[in-house]
């Protein structure tokens, strides 16, 4: 055999290195001195081809980028709902970068895990910490509000000014003239509690946020008696049918969207219902480009199809919902024990037992002695009309809620629904069939649907779908609403820290109502022939909704922290010209100069997310992890805890200097000695630091038993229990959390008047306004041609990061409005034109972007732009005003009672309509 024909040795790694080295030895290497050719002693020995390269500094510089002195675990609190654990790298006292911690323990081997977790905003927060927007010193306004003229003040001067004003107001006008606004405790409860404790001890009005931001889904308190209950996002993977309804998870749930998309590999189908063809729609098996504001009619049309095709889960519906409950035909009120028995209770209800052929009391209602909804062999009738004997001996006709529902939705035929929603009839039928047959099925619900005026009706209609199909209370099923980081897991510990002398001794206020009444906002609509003012007066008179301050007084001082009230305020121009003018003192505590800070009188610089100790929880997962102090607060900033402690001490000092006698607060029979405020505020000296406050929360909650701050600095920990007072499911090892298992599996009554998922609300206002049952009502604005859509965006979390250099570079660098090409063509508009957006309330001027994915008849501006960020005129809220829905003002109806952030009018804004024209700039 010739050499040529011998089998060749494979080209080994070693022979490759040898060849390469020999080649390197014979040619000049780029960057090497030709005179100093490397001398090779051996082919594999010590060899540095860049040995004589003269510019070695850059390598050192590059390497040093990746060195650090210490790593501190922290996170962000901008109400993103993400709650992602990050490592912050610090060198020479400077935070140089952050990295996803990626150490959430797995729930089980089958479920995808939470690692790594984060978004692009979190990934550039270190730059924000050192940005020019950062507030460095206490500031006192010298020009007009919003003019941007300030002088630097000392902490002592600024705090004295605030303390004197708060005390003056209390003694001269009453404690209810001091108002406090902060948001979303779950995202940093210690910072929240710092201010709420002060409000508590000075008797101030504590304002709501979850309803005001329209994050509250009012259908949940109405139907389930809860503020919001959702599964953690890992449970999405357990679903076989995921309906993204008004929720663009690719943009607004960046850390969690993968659970839904990975569920497709687990056999799930995805439906996306959204007017725009967006970044979540591209993942859908079925996409509904629905007409804006018609979600409710689609849901009710699908409910009708489910019933018509017998796709409902009848045993579930009989046990878990109010569908079998009896309603008196004459009054449309539930049949109550007080109707059939003299001296009977108002909160015991009846169903018709087909076995006994008579009306029997439903177990588990608010007035029932039975603390279970177990039917014990009874078989409630879902349909039919029956006769019952009343207490006065007369006979009366009753029927079931289910019969009434069928009548209510009889008109929502597929053709009618298709015509109104703009969707193909056959696809609506397909959707109904799949929703009724693919189990478990869930709706992931978002602000796109919730921000409409009739949000309570659409919530109830959507919840109806997952109740009829028996999906609520099961892993992978249910109606899961994620708007706002509302879930404070260690809730009882939080409440004890936030309002130490019990929540009963606190002036709480719904902010939508407060902002409407204390400004010149005017809703021109009539509701059943009456203006909203009539409903407000009745509600306040009946004690359904509180209204502070009392006796026609105006709020005089307003303290805002961890929030951007003015940026997010519906009708903010109206508020600026009325409420704002009446306020003698506006204080903003903030780490950056946002719109509210700009329009304040005193600005106090706060520590950023990486300069304080706190904790962070979310609905989206079942873990707790901390904020850590990577650096001391920059410049003269302080943590919220330290700021409010200093303010409490300053109030005590001023009260002592002025010789103020204790103030008797009649509303709570509470004598407040302000000379002791510093001592009271710190829990009589027991809770001095942020870390002690964290440990107080952890130590006073079932969910975090055995945990302490230093332990969670090491890594996220899953909650160990769920306090039955706050929760409707247990937390189970190896199982993703989903709510309402107590009701489904343990037969615990629902937290409603009837003890069941309650779709029928027989409050007189609901009956009068035709909303006793879920129904469809049209959006309330007609006049202008284009809906004004201001959803949550990809490049900011509300207003935070709106002004971040890196995020601005991912968009067009300033406020833009998106419009469909057809709408642009009709108006002669070109991409990037300056346009004037206007309606009867106001206007703004910004750039136009033409977007084929936008729905014709609607324009979109992602929300949160600060007023000073690139608008030629106005701002994104200049076109809105506050609209209060009468049914959201009711109270004293079983489970429907005012409670902060649980029940009260929502600050909706989606019904706003506008026109767009080319601007003269
Ligand atoms: S901003 Fe929110 S979603 Fe983004 S990384 Fe931070 S915590 Fe996560």
Coordinates of N, CA and C in Angstrom, one line a residue, residues 57-169:
X57 N -2.8 48.5 29.1 CA -3.8 49.1 30.0 C -5.2 48.7 29.8
X58 N -5.6 48.6 28.5 CA -7.0 48.4 28.2 C -7.4 47.0 28.7
X59 N -6.4 46.0 28.6 CA -6.8 44.7 29.1 C -7.1 44.7 30.5
X60 N -6.2 45.4 31.2 CA -6.4 45.5 32.7 C -7.7 46.2 33.0
X61 N -8.0 47.3 32.2 CA -9.2 48.0 32.4 C -10.4 47.1 32.2
X62 N -10.4 46.3 31.1 CA -11.4 45.4 30.8 C -11.6 44.4 31.9
X63 N -10.5 43.8 32.3 CA -10.6 42.8 33.4 C -11.2 43.4 34.7
X64 N -10.8 44.7 34.9 CA -11.3 45.3 36.2 C -12.8 45.6 36.2
X65 N -13.4 45.7 34.9 CA -14.8 45.8 34.9 C -15.5 44.7 35.6
X66 N -14.9 43.5 35.5 CA -15.5 42.3 36.0 C -14.9 42.0 37.4
X67 N -14.3 42.9 38.1 CA -13.9 42.7 39.5 C -14.8 43.5 40.4
X68 N -14.8 43.1 41.6 CA -15.7 43.8 42.6 C -15.1 43.6 44.0
X69 N -15.6 44.4 44.9 CA -15.2 44.3 46.3 C -16.2 43.5 47.1
X70 N -17.5 43.7 46.7 CA -18.5 43.0 47.4 C -19.8 42.9 46.5
X71 N -20.6 41.9 46.8 CA -21.9 41.7 46.1 C -23.0 41.8 47.1
X72 N -24.0 42.6 46.8 CA -25.1 42.7 47.7 C -26.4 42.3 47.0
X73 N -27.3 41.6 47.6 CA -28.5 41.2 46.9 C -29.6 42.3 47.1
X74 N -30.2 42.7 46.0 CA -31.2 43.7 46.1 C -32.3 43.5 45.0
X75 N -33.1 44.4 44.8 CA -34.2 44.3 43.8 C -34.7 45.7 43.4
X76 N -35.9 45.8 42.8 CA -36.4 47.1 42.4 C -37.9 47.2 42.9
X77 N -38.3 48.4 43.1 CA -39.7 48.6 43.6 C -40.3 49.7 42.8
X78 N -40.8 49.4 41.6 CA -41.4 50.3 40.8 C -42.8 49.9 40.4
X79 N -43.3 48.9 41.2 CA -44.7 48.3 40.9 C -44.7 47.6 39.5
X80 N -43.7 46.8 39.3 CA -43.6 46.1 38.0 C -44.2 44.7 38.2
X81 N -44.5 44.3 39.4 CA -45.0 42.9 39.7 C -43.9 41.9 39.5
X82 N -42.7 42.2 39.0 CA -41.7 41.2 38.7 C -41.1 40.6 40.0
X83 N -40.6 41.5 40.9 CA -40.0 41.1 42.1 C -38.9 40.1 41.8
X84 N -37.8 40.6 41.2 CA -36.7 39.7 40.8 C -35.5 40.0 41.7
X85 N -34.9 38.9 42.1 CA -33.7 39.1 42.9 C -32.5 39.3 42.1
X86 N -31.7 40.4 42.4 CA -30.5 40.7 41.7 C -29.3 40.8 42.6
X87 N -28.1 40.6 42.0 CA -26.9 40.9 42.7 C -26.3 42.2 42.2
X88 N -25.9 43.0 43.2 CA -25.4 44.3 42.8 C -23.9 44.3 43.2
X89 N -23.1 44.6 42.2 CA -21.6 44.5 42.3 C -21.0 45.9 42.7
X90 N -20.2 45.9 43.7 CA -19.7 47.2 44.2 C -18.2 47.2 44.2
X91 N -17.6 48.2 43.6 CA -16.1 48.4 43.6 C -15.8 49.8 44.1
X92 N -14.8 49.9 45.0 CA -14.4 51.2 45.6 C -15.6 52.0 46.0
X93 N -16.6 51.4 46.5 CA -17.8 52.1 47.0 C -18.8 52.5 45.9
X94 N -18.5 52.1 44.7 CA -19.4 52.5 43.6 C -20.1 51.2 43.1
X95 N -21.4 51.4 42.8 CA -22.2 50.2 42.3 C -21.9 50.2 40.8
X96 N -21.2 49.1 40.3 CA -20.8 49.1 39.0 C -21.7 48.4 38.0
X97 N -22.4 47.4 38.5 CA -23.4 46.7 37.6 C -24.2 45.8 38.5
X98 N -25.3 45.3 37.8 CA -26.1 44.3 38.5 C -26.2 43.0 37.6
X99 N -26.6 41.9 38.2 CA -26.8 40.7 37.5 C -27.9 39.9 38.2
X100 N -28.7 39.2 37.3 CA -29.8 38.4 37.9 C -29.2 37.4 38.9
X101 N -29.8 37.3 40.0 CA -29.3 36.3 41.0 C -29.5 34.9 40.6
X102 N -30.6 34.6 40.0 CA -30.9 33.3 39.4 C -30.7 32.1 40.4
X103 N -31.2 32.3 41.6 CA -31.1 31.2 42.6 C -32.4 31.0 43.3
X104 N -33.5 31.2 42.6 CA -34.8 30.8 43.2 C -34.8 29.3 43.2
X105 N -35.1 28.7 44.4 CA -35.3 27.2 44.4 C -36.4 26.8 43.5
X106 N -36.3 25.6 42.9 CA -37.3 25.0 42.0 C -38.5 24.6 42.9
X107 N -39.7 24.7 42.3 CA -40.9 24.2 43.0 C -40.9 22.7 42.8
X108 N -40.8 22.2 41.6 CA -40.6 20.8 41.4 C -39.9 20.6 40.1
X109 N -39.5 19.3 39.8 CA -38.6 19.1 38.7 C -39.4 19.3 37.3
X110 N -40.7 19.2 37.3 CA -41.5 19.3 36.1 C -41.7 20.7 35.7
X111 N -41.9 21.6 36.7 CA -42.2 23.0 36.3 C -41.0 23.7 35.9
X112 N -41.1 24.5 34.9 CA -40.0 25.4 34.6 C -39.7 26.3 35.9
X113 N -38.5 26.7 36.1 CA -38.2 27.5 37.3 C -38.2 29.0 37.0
X114 N -37.9 29.7 38.1 CA -38.0 31.2 38.0 C -36.7 31.8 37.6
X115 N -35.7 31.0 37.2 CA -34.4 31.5 36.9 C -34.1 31.6 35.4
X116 N -33.3 32.6 35.0 CA -33.0 33.8 35.7 C -34.2 34.7 35.5
X117 N -34.3 35.7 36.3 CA -35.5 36.5 36.4 C -35.2 38.0 36.3
X118 N -35.8 38.7 35.4 CA -35.4 40.1 35.4 C -36.0 40.8 34.1
X119 N -35.6 42.0 33.9 CA -36.0 42.7 32.7 C -34.9 43.8 32.4
X120 N -35.0 44.4 31.2 CA -34.0 45.3 30.8 C -33.9 46.6 31.7
X121 N -35.1 46.9 32.3 CA -35.0 48.1 33.2 C -34.2 47.8 34.4
X122 N -34.5 46.6 35.0 CA -33.7 46.3 36.2 C -32.2 46.1 35.8
X123 N -31.9 45.7 34.6 CA -30.5 45.5 34.2 C -29.7 46.8 34.0
X124 N -30.4 47.9 34.1 CA -29.6 49.2 34.0 C -29.9 50.1 35.1
X125 N -30.4 49.6 36.2 CA -30.7 50.5 37.3 C -29.5 51.2 37.9
X126 N -28.3 50.5 37.9 CA -27.1 51.2 38.5 C -26.9 52.6 37.8
X127 N -27.2 52.6 36.5 CA -27.0 53.9 35.8 C -27.9 55.0 36.3
X128 N -29.2 54.5 36.6 CA -30.2 55.4 37.2 C -29.8 56.0 38.5
X129 N -29.1 55.2 39.3 CA -28.7 55.6 40.6 C -27.8 56.8 40.6
X130 N -26.9 56.8 39.5 CA -26.0 57.9 39.4 C -26.4 58.9 38.3
X131 N -27.7 58.9 37.9 CA -28.1 59.7 36.8 C -28.3 61.2 37.2
X132 N -28.4 62.1 36.3 CA -28.6 63.5 36.7 C -30.0 63.7 37.3
X133 N -31.0 62.8 37.1 CA -32.3 62.9 37.7 C -32.3 62.8 39.2
X134 N -31.2 62.2 39.7 CA -31.1 61.9 41.1 C -31.2 63.1 42.0
X135 N -32.0 63.0 43.0 CA -32.1 64.1 44.0 C -31.0 63.9 45.0
X136 N -30.3 65.0 45.3 CA -29.1 64.9 46.2 C -29.3 65.5 47.5
X137 N -30.1 66.6 47.6 CA -30.2 67.4 48.8 C -31.7 67.7 49.0
X138 N -32.1 68.1 50.3 CA -33.4 68.6 50.5 C -33.6 69.9 49.7
X139 N -34.7 70.1 49.0 CA -35.0 71.3 48.2 C -36.2 72.0 48.7
X140 N -36.2 73.3 48.6 CA -37.4 74.1 48.9 C -37.7 75.0 47.7
X141 N -38.9 75.0 47.3 CA -39.3 75.7 46.1 C -39.1 77.2 46.2
X142 N -38.6 77.8 45.2 CA -38.5 79.3 45.2 C -39.3 80.0 44.1
X143 N -39.6 79.2 43.0 CA -40.4 79.8 42.0 C -41.9 79.2 42.1
X144 N -42.6 79.3 41.0 CA -43.9 78.7 40.9 C -43.8 77.2 41.0
X145 N -44.9 76.5 41.4 CA -44.9 75.1 41.4 C -44.7 74.6 39.9
X146 N -43.8 73.7 39.7 CA -43.6 73.2 38.4 C -42.6 74.0 37.6
X147 N -42.2 75.1 38.1 CA -41.2 76.0 37.4 C -39.8 75.5 37.4
X148 N -39.5 74.7 38.4 CA -38.2 74.1 38.5 C -37.2 75.0 39.2
X149 N -37.7 76.0 40.0 CA -36.7 76.8 40.8 C -36.7 76.4 42.2
X150 N -35.5 76.1 42.7 CA -35.4 75.5 44.0 C -34.2 76.2 44.7
X151 N -34.2 76.0 46.0 CA -32.9 76.3 46.8 C -32.6 75.1 47.6
X152 N -31.3 74.9 47.8 CA -30.9 73.8 48.7 C -31.2 74.1 50.1
X153 N -31.7 73.1 50.8 CA -32.0 73.4 52.3 C -31.3 72.3 53.1
X154 N -31.2 72.6 54.4 CA -30.7 71.5 55.2 C -31.8 70.6 55.6
X155 N -31.5 69.4 56.0 CA -32.5 68.5 56.5 C -33.3 69.2 57.7
X156 N -32.6 69.8 58.5 CA -33.2 70.4 59.7 C -34.3 71.4 59.3
X157 N -33.9 72.3 58.3 CA -34.8 73.4 57.9 C -36.0 72.8 57.2
X158 N -35.8 71.8 56.3 CA -36.9 71.2 55.6 C -37.9 70.5 56.5
X159 N -37.3 69.7 57.4 CA -38.2 68.9 58.3 C -38.9 69.8 59.2
X160 N -38.3 70.9 59.7 CA -38.9 71.8 60.6 C -40.1 72.4 59.9
X161 N -39.9 72.8 58.6 CA -41.0 73.4 57.9 C -42.2 72.4 57.8
X162 N -41.9 71.2 57.5 CA -43.0 70.2 57.3 C -43.7 69.9 58.7
X163 N -42.9 69.8 59.7 CA -43.4 69.4 61.0 C -44.3 70.6 61.5
X164 N -43.9 71.8 61.3 CA -44.7 72.9 61.8 C -46.0 73.0 61.1
X165 N -46.0 72.7 59.8 CA -47.2 72.8 59.0 C -48.2 71.7 59.4
X166 N -47.7 70.5 59.6 CA -48.6 69.4 60.0 C -49.2 69.6 61.3
X167 N -48.4 70.1 62.3 CA -49.0 70.4 63.6 C -50.0 71.6 63.5
X168 N -49.7 72.6 62.8 CA -50.6 73.8 62.6 C -51.9 73.3 62.1
X169 N -51.9 72.4 61.1 CA -53.1 71.9 60.5 C -53.9 71.1 61.5

